[in-house]
Amino acid sequence: MSAETVTNEVAKGSNSRFDYKRAWYKLKKSKLSLVGLFIVVGVIFMAIFAPWIVPYPADATGATIAFDKMNQPPSLEHFFGTDEIGRDIFSRVVYGARISLMLGILVLAIAIGIGVPLGLIAGIWGGKIGALIMRITDIFLAIPSLVLALAVAAILEPTLINIMIAISFGWWPWFTRLVYGEVLSLKDEQFVLASEGLGASKWRIAFIEVLPNCTSTIIVKATLDMGFVILTGASLGFLGLGAQPPTPEWGTMIAEGRVYLPEMWWQATFPGFAILVTVLGFNLLGDGLRDVFDVRLDGE
Amino acid sequence: MKEFLIKRTLQMIPVLLGLSILIFGLSRIMPGDSIRLKLGPEATAEQIEAFEDSMGLNDPIVIQYVNYIKGVFTGDMGLSLQTDRNVATDIVETFPATFELMLVAMFLAILIGVPLGVISGVKKDKWQDHLTRVVSLSGIALPKFWIAIILQIIFAYWFSLLPVVGRGNIVPTEITGLRLLDSLLTLNFEAFINNLKHIILPSIALSIATMAQIMRLTRSNMLDELHKDYIVASTSYGLPKFMIVYKYMLKNAFASTLTIIGLSFGALLGNAFLVEAVFGWPGMAQYGVQAVIYKDYNAIVGVTLVIGIVFAVTNLIVDILYGFIDPRIKYDK
């Protein structure tokens, strides 16, 4: 057996033999986590199959005008009613799942892509580079993410892509801080010391030895954050800084429907329920995964 | 203690300085159309140029930054494009409204969140626990602007119990700028009732997420305390359960709850942007939202900096309070 395989064996430790059956058993034990899983799967299903589920696909993405059925309250024909130009709100809410999920996934991909490597570098290299990275992280965390996203959104044109950039701008530091903390606790583990002793490079230690041991923490954090990113995206949309009409973005839809209060209450109400349920789903699932993986996140 | 205070205050400086560089830099890459927007469509290129010169926008960015920071220390935060006044003046005028809203929201969050957390912890796995947990998880997931609108629909439009927007139309003599406090100090009860009615819905909308966080944390802290020796001992001495829970357990559990209160101030500040926008609350957050929409770059920098300072100071205060509540914590270097 070569030296390398020895370290790999040690490095993989419990993670490589992750017991999926046991994890599923643990997740199943908590009813709330199952509800979360159910909601998340449901939202993903809605997003993928939106064109086949919704009764009026044309209403969902465009500005189709149908004066004969405008401002109708919820009915069997239009579950969530219709808006001021006669579009079916149910169709638009279902399509909104696509936008919110895309936003969440892309923002987290950027945040993880920037934040995790920086956290690894800060932790493994330490010294001046590490201190510098962590001080910069502090600066980005000195104001609430929503406020930072607002400030960035101000310099960009209000589009969906730009809003993703604005949110990612304030989101990566959370992952840097999380991974940095993990690295510090893993740094003196036997498998790291062993590969150091065998002359492995810092890059190798960071990305091949340590990173795989941070994945469960990152997954839990990402699941919990998914809800909050969606919430932030909808908030910016509501303020008119995100996706513009007629895009069926939930926050934007609430802002549009707000003009017709209180008579046409359904316009602003249903997109809000969609946000609430989706975010709740990701939070419940994230909570459940945290118990399964047995991770403690920063600030708990 | 004194050393700790000085050290913590000094630590705040590089972070705030860094924040100012970051935000200032961002605001200066902003496309120039904000000046054009301000001067109107008839403005000639020379007029725009002259205005930019008068604002110092054509100087090298480092010079602009140094001038800005110098200005901040003398109470000059540059001209606001929306109000044509100094940003510092605007912030001083709008900040009390936001601060009052945040204080009332925090008060509500603690008043309701802590007892619910205690109940949930003590009655673990009973129906009270399940109910409060579901409520708190939903509270975190609620879009704040949406719950604000729902509260408006129900309490303002349908039942006409409370006003839809605004901060109150009877203004008490200004002492602190916090109207509820001012009206009590001047014994102006009419103004108190009027302003209280206006603040109820916005503060509830703002407090819900924080309330939920406080509840969750109080619950888990109570669970940690539940099986400690001193609880077992006092139970065996036959002390009434109410006394054990509220006098001993809560005191110990509250120390960590305090941390979340500090952190929540940041969340409250962020969410104030949404709640103030819905309720037309004339605070700093709404001023900030307008600034973003009109690309009023000096106002954006000013508001962001003030938020950074408030956030840092709150965390400092929490650290100090921590020591008072839990004397086991020592301020080591």
XYZ file of C-alpha atoms in Angstrom:
633
model
C 0.000 0.000 0.000
C 1.516 3.304 -1.040
C 1.774 6.252 1.311
C -0.838 8.150 -0.610
C -3.539 5.562 -0.250
C -2.874 5.433 3.472
C -3.567 9.141 3.882
C -6.595 8.878 1.669
C -7.980 6.097 3.782
C -7.477 8.177 6.918
C -8.711 11.324 5.257
C -11.952 9.844 4.107
C -12.651 8.638 7.607
C -16.303 8.539 8.413
C -17.298 10.621 5.399
C -16.556 8.078 2.702
C -18.526 5.461 4.525
C -21.419 7.813 5.019
C -24.361 5.735 6.005
C -27.224 6.824 3.757
C -29.688 4.413 5.299
C -29.009 5.775 8.736
C -29.220 9.358 7.481
C -32.587 8.690 5.887
C -33.754 7.029 9.094
C -32.721 10.071 11.111
C -34.347 12.466 8.671
C -37.534 10.402 8.630
C -37.813 10.519 12.397
C -38.488 14.242 12.335
C -41.871 14.966 10.816
C -41.030 18.620 10.269
C -37.977 17.723 8.154
C -40.128 15.469 6.015
C -42.580 18.308 5.497
C -39.629 20.437 4.409
C -38.407 17.771 1.992
C -41.908 17.415 0.589
C -42.206 21.176 0.020
C -38.764 21.467 -1.582
C -39.418 18.555 -3.938
C -42.803 20.074 -4.746
C -41.316 23.467 -5.593
C -38.631 21.902 -7.768
C -41.305 19.848 -9.526
C -43.373 22.983 -10.129
C -40.376 24.826 -11.515
C -39.425 22.062 -13.941
C -42.888 21.181 -15.166
C -44.460 24.650 -15.010
C -45.449 24.773 -18.709
C -47.400 21.519 -18.349
C -48.990 22.256 -14.972
C -50.354 25.741 -15.378
C -53.707 26.354 -17.051
C -52.621 29.570 -18.840
C -48.917 29.406 -19.763
C -49.139 32.500 -21.972
C -50.309 34.610 -19.012
C -47.373 33.500 -16.931
C -44.511 34.998 -18.843
C -46.007 37.722 -20.969
C -48.300 40.683 -20.824
C -51.295 39.038 -22.449
C -54.333 41.239 -22.097
C -57.810 39.851 -21.592
C -60.210 42.568 -20.503
C -63.119 40.175 -20.296
C -61.623 38.420 -17.298
C -59.694 41.092 -15.439
C -59.717 41.524 -11.650
C -61.598 38.327 -10.928
C -61.490 36.991 -7.363
C -60.256 33.429 -6.782
C -62.552 30.833 -8.345
C -62.376 27.269 -9.608
C -61.336 28.552 -13.001
C -58.690 30.905 -11.630
C -57.517 29.455 -8.296
C -55.742 32.659 -7.265
C -57.903 35.092 -9.257
C -56.772 37.295 -12.117
C -54.867 40.576 -12.242
C -55.660 44.003 -13.658
C -55.107 42.893 -17.252
C -56.805 39.540 -16.869
C -53.793 37.276 -16.388
C -54.199 34.113 -14.330
C -52.290 34.655 -11.061
C -52.000 30.929 -10.311
C -50.079 30.384 -13.555
C -47.795 33.282 -12.746
C -47.119 32.074 -9.201
C -46.203 28.587 -10.428
C -43.805 30.043 -13.011
C -42.352 32.225 -10.260
C -40.864 29.075 -8.708
C -38.501 28.877 -11.711
C -37.198 32.378 -11.116
C -36.766 32.018 -7.373
C -35.029 28.643 -7.585
C -32.718 29.846 -10.329
C -31.868 32.918 -8.293
C -31.183 30.873 -5.174
C -29.032 28.293 -6.943
C -26.963 30.817 -8.877
C -26.363 33.125 -5.914
C -25.277 30.226 -3.743
C -23.081 28.826 -6.507
C -21.275 32.166 -6.758
C -21.105 32.596 -2.982
C -19.730 29.076 -2.475
C -17.398 29.426 -5.448
C -15.800 32.529 -3.959
C -16.314 32.015 -0.254
C -15.187 28.419 0.198
C -11.756 28.693 -1.520
C -11.043 31.906 0.377
C -11.958 30.243 3.665
C -9.702 27.278 2.860
C -6.810 29.534 1.910
C -7.233 31.709 5.006
C -7.330 28.648 7.239
C -4.557 26.536 5.717
C -2.082 29.292 4.797
C -2.888 31.423 7.821
C -0.427 34.192 8.542
C -0.760 37.491 6.760
C -2.832 36.185 3.842
C -5.253 34.544 6.234
C -5.552 37.653 8.386
C -6.101 39.823 5.334
C -8.846 37.591 3.960
C -10.633 37.441 7.283
C -10.443 41.235 7.806
C -11.961 41.770 4.349
C -14.665 39.282 5.292
C -15.393 41.342 8.422
C -15.866 44.451 6.309
C -18.437 42.751 4.096
C -20.279 41.507 7.172
C -20.299 44.918 8.865
C -23.731 45.724 7.443
C -26.762 43.495 6.859
C -26.611 41.545 3.567
C -29.812 43.175 2.363
C -28.368 46.669 2.786
C -25.167 45.738 0.966
C -27.196 44.167 -1.834
C -29.246 47.379 -2.060
C -26.113 49.502 -2.341
C -24.737 47.278 -5.104
C -28.116 47.155 -6.850
C -28.023 50.947 -6.990
C -25.098 50.923 -9.412
C -26.566 48.234 -11.636
C -29.535 48.234 -13.948
C -32.563 46.518 -12.390
C -32.497 43.064 -13.960
C -32.676 39.565 -12.585
C -29.041 38.780 -13.373
C -27.828 41.977 -11.725
C -29.818 41.280 -8.613
C -28.078 37.914 -8.365
C -24.723 39.655 -8.594
C -25.788 42.155 -5.940
C -26.867 39.440 -3.496
C -23.785 37.273 -4.106
C -21.632 40.298 -3.347
C -22.738 40.185 0.275
C -23.207 36.431 0.587
C -19.777 34.868 0.011
C -18.269 36.085 3.327
C -20.630 33.824 5.275
C -19.106 30.799 3.561
C -15.571 32.089 4.063
C -16.186 32.461 7.775
C -17.870 29.071 8.014
C -15.143 27.174 6.170
C -12.393 29.069 8.007
C -13.826 27.899 11.320
C -14.032 24.324 10.049
C -10.462 24.392 8.781
C -9.156 25.593 12.121
C -10.791 22.665 13.872
C -9.584 20.158 11.256
C -6.066 21.508 10.905
C -4.610 19.445 13.741
C -6.436 16.236 12.904
C -4.252 13.209 12.298
C -5.015 12.880 8.602
C -3.931 16.449 7.916
C -0.765 16.076 9.960
C -0.074 12.766 8.206
C -0.277 14.212 4.707
C 1.743 17.214 5.813
C 4.390 14.807 7.057
C 4.352 13.027 3.730
C 5.135 16.318 2.039
C 1.758 17.137 0.506
C 1.439 20.681 -0.807
C -0.831 23.206 0.870
C -3.112 23.151 -2.154
C -3.457 19.419 -1.830
C -4.179 19.625 1.878
C -6.723 22.391 1.376
C -8.682 21.002 -1.531
C -8.189 17.254 -1.341
C -7.816 16.528 2.361
C -9.747 19.241 4.186
C -12.454 20.312 1.723
C -14.234 16.928 1.554
C -14.561 17.052 5.329
C -16.320 20.425 5.151
C -18.919 19.354 2.587
C -21.645 18.366 5.029
C -21.392 21.724 6.798
C -21.492 23.534 3.467
C -24.512 21.532 2.310
C -26.472 22.297 5.477
C -25.581 25.981 5.344
C -26.477 26.164 1.643
C -29.866 24.517 2.213
C -30.719 26.907 5.028
C -29.410 29.876 3.021
C -31.430 28.921 -0.047
C -34.544 30.148 1.727
C -32.934 33.391 2.825
C -31.481 34.116 -0.615
C -34.921 33.627 -2.156
C -36.341 35.957 0.495
C -33.689 38.600 -0.211
C -34.253 38.314 -3.965
C -38.000 38.772 -3.515
C -37.377 41.757 -1.228
C -35.241 43.483 -3.848
C -37.819 42.613 -6.490
C -40.486 44.159 -4.287
C -38.482 47.392 -4.052
C -38.365 47.475 -7.859
C -34.662 46.693 -8.111
C -34.896 43.161 -9.464
C -36.772 41.443 -12.244
C -39.085 43.823 -14.057
C -42.673 43.129 -15.098
C -43.957 41.106 -16.832
C -41.457 38.608 -15.370
C -43.436 36.509 -12.882
C -41.069 37.145 -9.955
C -42.893 36.794 -6.628
C -41.602 40.002 -5.018
C -42.251 42.028 -8.148
C -45.761 40.576 -8.371
C -46.508 41.663 -4.802
C -45.333 45.187 -5.604
C -47.583 45.250 -8.682
C -50.580 43.891 -6.800
C -50.139 46.297 -3.903
C -51.466 49.141 -6.031
C -54.867 47.446 -6.131
C -55.364 47.112 -2.394
C -57.605 46.620 -0.579
C -60.271 45.627 -3.122
C -58.159 43.157 -5.106
C -56.385 41.604 -2.161
C -55.621 38.343 -3.968
C -53.045 39.917 -6.267
C -50.542 40.659 -3.516
C -51.524 37.805 -1.207
C -50.846 34.631 -3.194
C -47.296 35.331 -4.382
C -46.485 36.027 -0.720
C -47.794 32.605 0.305
C -45.571 31.073 -2.345
C -42.506 32.788 -0.858
C -43.497 31.820 2.676
C -44.019 28.148 1.847
C -40.860 27.840 -0.253
C -38.620 29.507 2.324
C -40.211 27.504 5.115
C -39.575 24.310 3.134
C -35.867 25.007 2.744
C -35.545 26.017 6.414
C -37.258 22.856 7.637
C -35.159 20.670 5.358
C -31.987 22.495 6.372
C -32.829 22.045 10.040
C -33.389 18.346 9.444
C -30.126 17.943 7.519
C -28.296 19.700 10.317
C -29.436 17.042 12.744
C -28.606 14.264 10.280
C -25.080 15.516 9.601
C -24.724 16.693 13.188
C -23.221 20.069 12.290
C -23.228 23.246 14.292
C -23.194 26.442 12.292
C -21.674 29.757 13.217
C -23.658 31.750 15.742
C -25.420 28.862 17.451
C -13.128 46.523 31.733
C -11.767 49.873 30.622
C -9.035 48.161 28.636
C -11.598 45.903 27.025
C -13.718 48.884 26.025
C -10.789 50.691 24.450
C -9.632 47.574 22.647
C -13.075 46.835 21.239
C -13.588 50.422 20.137
C -10.237 50.420 18.371
C -11.158 47.173 16.616
C -14.205 48.859 15.145
C -12.135 51.462 13.316
C -10.495 49.345 10.576
C -13.783 47.606 9.817
C -15.682 50.880 9.487
C -12.877 52.424 7.474
C -12.879 49.400 5.180
C -16.634 49.635 4.831
C -16.379 53.309 3.914
C -13.780 52.548 1.222
C -15.905 49.720 -0.165
C -19.137 51.695 -0.330
C -17.462 54.897 -1.466
C -15.690 53.026 -4.244
C -18.955 51.395 -5.302
C -20.781 54.701 -5.357
C -18.125 56.250 -7.598
C -18.368 53.566 -10.270
C -22.038 54.370 -10.463
C -22.974 55.467 -13.991
C -23.119 59.252 -14.293
C -26.765 59.445 -15.285
C -27.729 60.440 -11.742
C -26.414 63.954 -12.392
C -28.202 64.090 -15.735
C -31.378 62.871 -14.022
C -30.993 65.588 -11.429
C -30.385 68.477 -13.857
C -33.183 67.518 -16.202
C -33.266 66.822 -19.949
C -32.439 70.407 -20.977
C -29.084 70.454 -19.202
C -26.142 71.022 -21.556
C -22.913 69.091 -21.370
C -21.212 72.181 -19.876
C -23.812 72.486 -17.136
C -23.366 68.828 -16.231
C -19.609 69.237 -16.263
C -19.856 72.329 -14.032
C -22.149 70.574 -11.585
C -19.837 67.571 -11.425
C -16.943 69.929 -10.777
C -18.814 71.612 -7.956
C -19.478 68.203 -6.401
C -15.817 67.317 -6.797
C -16.695 64.349 -9.003
C -13.902 65.032 -11.481
C -11.110 64.829 -8.908
C -9.094 61.630 -8.608
C -11.029 59.104 -6.544
C -8.475 59.024 -3.720
C -8.753 62.790 -3.273
C -12.540 62.508 -3.340
C -12.419 59.858 -0.642
C -10.074 61.821 1.610
C -12.261 64.907 1.233
C -15.323 62.856 2.025
C -13.870 61.395 5.214
C -12.647 64.837 6.297
C -16.181 66.070 5.722
C -17.736 63.266 7.761
C -15.787 64.361 10.823
C -17.113 67.900 10.481
C -20.683 66.745 9.914
C -20.641 67.155 6.138
C -21.660 64.066 4.185
C -22.079 65.721 0.807
C -25.108 66.966 -1.064
C -28.135 64.744 -1.449
C -29.447 64.797 -4.998
C -33.023 64.142 -3.914
C -33.369 66.770 -1.196
C -30.646 69.283 -2.142
C -29.558 69.273 1.460
C -26.580 67.883 3.283
C -26.923 64.108 3.684
C -25.957 64.464 7.349
C -28.930 66.791 7.911
C -31.272 64.316 6.225
C -29.953 61.428 8.280
C -30.173 63.313 11.575
C -33.754 64.156 10.709
C -34.833 60.673 9.604
C -32.817 58.489 11.966
C -35.014 58.924 15.094
C -38.055 57.559 13.235
C -36.169 54.401 12.255
C -34.611 54.060 15.667
C -37.955 54.397 17.426
C -39.486 51.783 15.136
C -36.595 49.405 15.803
C -36.775 49.905 19.564
C -40.494 49.192 19.690
C -40.032 46.156 17.422
C -37.212 44.843 19.616
C -39.318 45.415 22.728
C -42.190 43.409 21.207
C -39.832 40.676 20.047
C -38.379 40.190 23.527
C -41.707 40.615 25.306
C -43.323 37.846 23.258
C -40.334 35.818 22.080
C -38.767 35.060 25.456
C -41.893 33.740 27.239
C -42.862 31.647 24.190
C -39.352 30.222 24.117
C -39.556 29.384 27.814
C -42.907 27.645 27.377
C -41.638 25.747 24.361
C -38.546 24.608 26.249
C -40.287 23.619 29.453
C -43.083 21.790 27.626
C -40.693 20.072 25.233
C -42.461 17.781 22.739
C -45.892 18.713 24.067
C -48.375 20.495 21.796
C -47.328 23.922 23.092
C -43.795 23.163 21.925
C -44.830 21.988 18.449
C -47.124 24.947 17.963
C -44.572 27.565 18.976
C -41.883 25.891 16.858
C -44.010 25.912 13.734
C -45.018 29.513 14.421
C -41.409 30.571 14.893
C -40.156 28.777 11.779
C -42.869 30.442 9.746
C -41.984 33.764 11.343
C -38.457 33.489 10.015
C -39.671 32.484 6.561
C -42.217 35.299 6.259
C -41.415 37.971 3.688
C -41.482 41.117 5.835
C -42.896 43.370 3.149
C -45.662 40.870 2.570
C -46.702 40.482 6.209
C -46.674 44.282 6.376
C -49.162 44.383 3.503
C -51.322 41.649 5.054
C -51.456 43.574 8.348
C -52.460 46.669 6.396
C -55.240 44.801 4.588
C -56.673 43.273 7.757
C -56.282 45.928 10.435
C -56.260 49.118 8.416
C -58.500 48.452 5.418
C -60.947 45.777 6.539
C -61.431 46.652 10.199
C -60.264 50.279 10.062
C -58.717 49.858 13.500
C -55.355 51.445 12.740
C -53.963 53.926 10.229
C -52.657 52.579 6.926
C -49.498 54.677 6.550
C -47.453 57.423 8.169
C -45.942 58.211 11.525
C -48.711 60.102 13.266
C -50.127 63.565 12.750
C -49.890 64.995 16.265
C -46.238 65.860 16.778
C -45.082 66.339 20.372
C -42.468 68.928 21.322
C -39.216 67.463 20.123
C -36.712 66.441 22.767
C -35.202 63.139 21.630
C -36.964 62.749 18.301
C -38.486 59.505 19.580
C -42.086 60.602 19.555
C -43.494 58.111 22.039
C -40.870 59.122 24.573
C -41.215 62.822 23.808
C -44.981 62.790 24.213
C -44.650 61.058 27.581
C -41.995 63.513 28.731
C -44.184 66.466 27.796
C -47.292 64.725 29.168
C -48.927 65.066 25.772
C -51.125 61.968 25.915
C -53.073 62.815 22.824
C -49.874 62.720 20.802
C -48.840 59.517 22.554
C -52.019 57.671 21.596
C -51.875 59.012 18.052
C -48.266 57.992 17.512
C -48.752 54.665 19.246
C -51.571 53.824 16.841
C -49.308 54.564 13.913
C -46.371 52.547 15.155
C -48.263 49.350 16.070
C -48.538 47.747 12.624
C -45.041 48.636 11.349
C -43.402 47.496 14.559
C -45.278 44.186 14.546
C -44.290 43.576 10.916
C -40.685 44.402 11.745
C -40.530 42.358 14.935
C -41.872 39.003 13.735
C -38.630 37.560 12.363
C -36.620 38.684 15.388
C -39.289 37.384 17.723
C -39.026 33.998 16.053
C -35.228 33.960 16.353
C -35.334 34.937 20.021
C -37.928 32.278 20.679
C -35.892 29.539 19.053
C -32.754 30.470 20.899
C -34.462 30.834 24.268
C -35.965 27.391 23.744
C -32.667 25.686 23.047
C -30.967 27.527 25.916
C -33.719 26.466 28.293
C -33.282 22.873 27.144
C -29.560 23.111 27.885
C -30.291 24.341 31.407
C -33.085 21.868 32.113
C -30.886 19.002 33.252
C -28.210 20.895 35.106
C -27.544 20.031 38.740
C -28.849 23.263 40.218
C -32.248 22.713 38.635
C -32.414 19.151 39.878
C -31.372 20.384 43.336
C -33.929 23.173 43.507
C -36.645 20.821 42.290
C -35.791 18.339 45.025
C -35.919 21.140 47.597
C -39.495 21.606 46.475
C -39.180 25.122 45.094
C -42.202 26.089 42.992
C -41.651 25.313 39.325
C -42.587 28.812 38.249
C -39.838 30.216 40.452
C -37.245 27.740 39.206
C -38.053 28.441 35.600
C -38.270 32.202 35.676
C -35.880 33.099 38.470
C -33.040 30.669 37.904
C -33.226 28.997 34.528
C -34.225 32.028 32.504
C -31.481 34.147 34.011
C -28.860 31.697 32.860
C -30.496 31.044 29.518
C -30.862 34.746 28.830
C -27.143 35.433 28.586
C -26.876 33.687 25.235
C -30.197 35.095 24.113
C -28.569 38.491 24.459
C -26.144 37.670 21.644
C -28.979 37.056 19.249
C -30.534 40.361 20.282
C -27.328 42.092 19.215
C -27.222 40.244 15.920
C -30.915 40.870 15.360
C -30.309 44.594 15.350
C -28.648 44.083 11.998
C -31.615 42.126 10.696
C -33.995 44.781 12.026
C -32.042 47.493 10.222
C -32.173 45.537 6.980
C -35.847 44.712 7.284
C -36.663 48.313 8.190
C -35.958 49.110 4.528
C -38.901 46.933 3.532
C -41.309 47.754 6.335
C -40.760 51.513 6.070
C -41.344 51.327 2.326
C -44.724 49.641 2.840
C -45.918 51.868 5.672
C -44.550 55.128 4.278
C -42.631 55.487 7.536
C -40.495 58.636 7.237
C -37.306 57.021 8.504
C -33.714 56.663 7.427
C -34.356 53.313 5.768
C -36.978 54.782 3.474
C -34.603 57.619 2.714
C -32.070 54.926 1.804
C -34.519 53.139 -0.508
C -35.264 56.411 -2.284
C -31.540 57.061 -2.532
C -31.028 53.706 -4.254
C -33.877 54.323 -6.676
C -32.694 57.850 -7.578
C -29.017 56.831 -7.572
C -28.372 59.512 -4.958
C -24.846 58.308 -4.309
C -23.917 60.537 -1.343
C -27.059 59.458 0.467
C -26.313 55.771 -0.224
C -22.823 56.081 1.235
C -24.103 58.063 4.222
C -26.932 55.701 5.123
C -24.730 52.620 4.721
C -22.032 54.074 6.953
C -24.512 55.021 9.661
C -25.912 51.482 9.556
C -22.394 50.068 9.890
C -21.756 52.277 12.916
C -25.075 51.422 14.577
C -24.427 47.722 14.003
C -20.910 47.902 15.465
C -21.982 49.928 18.502
C -24.880 47.564 19.232
C -22.552 44.608 19.270
C -20.221 46.450 21.614
C -23.096 47.212 23.983
C -24.181 43.580 23.889
C -20.666 42.459 24.794
C -20.667 44.784 27.791
C -24.146 43.744 28.959
C -23.060 40.145 28.659
C -20.649 40.641 31.516
C -23.317 42.184 33.739
C -25.820 39.398 33.184
C -23.318 36.582 33.397
C -20.485 37.475 35.795
C -18.660 34.278 34.839
C -17.608 36.012 31.626
C -14.372 37.890 32.124
C -13.070 40.488 29.735
C -9.695 38.995 29.038
C -7.357 40.506 26.524
